[in-house]
Amino acid sequence: MVRRRLTPADLLQLRTVSDPQISPDGTRIAYVQTTMDGHANQYKCRIWMVSTAVGSTPRPFTFGPELDYAPRWSPDGEWLAFISARQGRSALWIVPSQGGYAHQLSCLQDIGGAPVWSPDSSSIACVVHVGPKGPEKDNWPHRTSEVRFSDDVLVIDRLWYKLDSAGFMVRRHWHLFTISVTGADRGKFTQLTFGDTDYSEPAWSPDGGSIAIADNRTPDGIGMTHFNDIWVVPSTGGVPRRVTSSLGPADHPAWSPDGRLIAYIGHDRRHGGYTFPGIWLVSASGGKPRELTANFHYAIGNHAIRDVRGYKEPTIVPVWAQDGRSVYTCASVSGAVNLWRFSVLDGKAVQLTHGNRVIYNLSFNRDVRQVAMAVTTPTLPGDIWAGDVNGIRIQARRITEVNRDWLTSVVIAEPVRFTFRAANGPEAEGWILAPAHRSRFDQKPAVLQIHGGPTVMYGHAFFFEFQLLAGCGLPVIYSNPRGSFGYDQDFAAAIRGDWGTMIIWT
């Protein structure tokens, strides 16, 4: 087959996979597959299911007309909860895990994040965008007709008042709710937090008695004060209790198996906004947090950027080993994002996956013996992989090939790495994506791509725009100058308060 060059219309042929959720028994993976509808100018996504065995055939699991996403298995493996916008606004739905009729669990709408099951599979925690009239009655600001001046005038008194895909943030806040799944109270919801503040990332304690959640209560808390704390709320209702110390951002709480500690992702702002996020541990009863990754020289999390993404992809969070002796998460190193394990005793880091790849979503099964990952490379938009968690290395196997036909019909360029040294600075790296019919050393026009942030990194991820330019005959040069994450802390913080004065090239 003669391969052709990319065209802008190829973007509409791409299938993006994200948010792989492995079943508690490790036999199946539910994931989100997103496509772009050029006629309707919108995303469409469904939940798909695939066995963890190599050679399995994926199949669609939900059939909503527009957006089904954020699948989450119940701990007993009987149900799959997900969020759907099939009725216009995001609501919580559940479906039997073996397949069947999906139905909306409650009347709550405008649900954010992902549903979080209680340990006994009896209820679900989630955050809901609540307005002044409450979750059942408030419909502002979605009403577009019969606008009344006295009702809908916005008084904006904070910096962050609007968000892409969420709309206006004024007069509405994200609050914690629980929804019953079983018994006579099925579908009944309970609001657990209140006030002029926003909560996110709920996590149940192992005994189901408490929920840890992130919240910012500093003045103008959803503005530019980059402080978050972890709070603990009784799952039956009560006053939230702060357990961290307002050192800086603190997000994505995860309880240790014995319920004594909470791990979270954050930092203490010692380098301002350029401080690497790390894994921190704090007692569930509160106290001084300890940075588990204090001696780790790279940023925790996925900081690689790319332009082909799934709908509402989740953030990679810390996950405890079943014995409570270590914590798993990803780290960004030299353009790659791989899975690491950190010892709770001494912070010792062990890299479990290797290679020029970016893991952008992942999940573990019940006993943390198997992992499902969404992976991209410079020549692969993304696929689902699975691996067994044992020893010091995970041998991952590719489970899906969602863009196989498309990839065999078009020319995809392979980037070439190079290094350079800035004046009085450290060695930095970049890549040249050369058209297939040209040498990367040709003295002809090229496109220099400069990333924003600046605390993100270019790396081993697929970029449609770069491939399109290369298909047009233009070499693409992209690099990670100082300020980028993916290297050491000094490299990232070098431009703090000093933008634009350093010479990049020598």
mmCIF file with all atom_site columns, C-alpha atoms in Angstrom, residues 1-4 6 10 13-15 380-383 398 400-412:
data_model
loop_
_atom_site.group_PDB
_atom_site.id
_atom_site.type_symbol
_atom_site.label_atom_id
_atom_site.label_alt_id
_atom_site.label_comp_id
_atom_site.label_asym_id
_atom_site.label_entity_id
_atom_site.label_seq_id
_atom_site.pdbx_PDB_ins_code
_atom_site.Cartn_x
_atom_site.Cartn_y
_atom_site.Cartn_z
_atom_site.occupancy
_atom_site.B_iso_or_equiv
_atom_site.pdbx_formal_charge
_atom_site.auth_seq_id
_atom_site.auth_comp_id
_atom_site.auth_asym_id
_atom_site.auth_atom_id
_atom_site.pdbx_PDB_model_num
ATOM 1  C CA . MET A 1 1   ? 0.000   0.000  0.000  1.00 0.00 ? 1   MET A CA 1
ATOM 2  C CA . VAL A 1 2   ? 1.282   3.445  -0.919 1.00 0.00 ? 2   VAL A CA 1
ATOM 3  C CA . ARG A 1 3   ? 1.025   5.707  2.069  1.00 0.00 ? 3   ARG A CA 1
ATOM 4  C CA . ARG A 1 4   ? -0.222  9.253  1.623  1.00 0.00 ? 4   ARG A CA 1
ATOM 5  C CA . LEU A 1 6   ? -1.576  13.786 6.192  1.00 0.00 ? 6   LEU A CA 1
ATOM 6  C CA . ASP A 1 10  ? -7.310  13.241 8.983  1.00 0.00 ? 10  ASP A CA 1
ATOM 7  C CA . GLN A 1 13  ? -10.476 10.005 11.499 1.00 0.00 ? 13  GLN A CA 1
ATOM 8  C CA . LEU A 1 14  ? -8.475  9.672  14.696 1.00 0.00 ? 14  LEU A CA 1
ATOM 9  C CA . ARG A 1 15  ? -9.805  7.589  17.553 1.00 0.00 ? 15  ARG A CA 1
ATOM 10 C CA . LEU A 1 380 ? 1.204   6.345  18.040 1.00 0.00 ? 380 LEU A CA 1
ATOM 11 C CA . PRO A 1 381 ? -1.801  8.534  18.981 1.00 0.00 ? 381 PRO A CA 1
ATOM 12 C CA . GLY A 1 382 ? -2.658  6.201  21.857 1.00 0.00 ? 382 GLY A CA 1
ATOM 13 C CA . ASP A 1 383 ? -3.652  2.670  22.794 1.00 0.00 ? 383 ASP A CA 1
ATOM 14 C CA . ARG A 1 398 ? -0.556  -3.745 23.958 1.00 0.00 ? 398 ARG A CA 1
ATOM 15 C CA . THR A 1 400 ? -5.825  -2.314 21.475 1.00 0.00 ? 400 THR A CA 1
ATOM 16 C CA . GLU A 1 401 ? -4.938  -0.989 18.019 1.00 0.00 ? 401 GLU A CA 1
ATOM 17 C CA . VAL A 1 402 ? -7.687  1.567  17.555 1.00 0.00 ? 402 VAL A CA 1
ATOM 18 C CA . ASN A 1 403 ? -5.968  3.503  14.744 1.00 0.00 ? 403 ASN A CA 1
ATOM 19 C CA . ARG A 1 404 ? -4.376  0.548  12.945 1.00 0.00 ? 404 ARG A CA 1
ATOM 20 C CA . ASP A 1 405 ? -6.031  1.087  9.565  1.00 0.00 ? 405 ASP A CA 1
ATOM 21 C CA . TRP A 1 406 ? -5.376  4.815  9.595  1.00 0.00 ? 406 TRP A CA 1
ATOM 22 C CA . LEU A 1 407 ? -1.734  4.426  10.622 1.00 0.00 ? 407 LEU A CA 1
ATOM 23 C CA . THR A 1 408 ? -1.075  2.003  7.777  1.00 0.00 ? 408 THR A CA 1
ATOM 24 C CA . SER A 1 409 ? -2.472  4.468  5.220  1.00 0.00 ? 409 SER A CA 1
ATOM 25 C CA . VAL A 1 410 ? -0.571  7.664  6.093  1.00 0.00 ? 410 VAL A CA 1
ATOM 26 C CA . VAL A 1 411 ? 3.064   8.743  6.414  1.00 0.00 ? 411 VAL A CA 1
ATOM 27 C CA . ILE A 1 412 ? 4.087   9.277  10.033 1.00 0.00 ? 412 ILE A CA 1
#
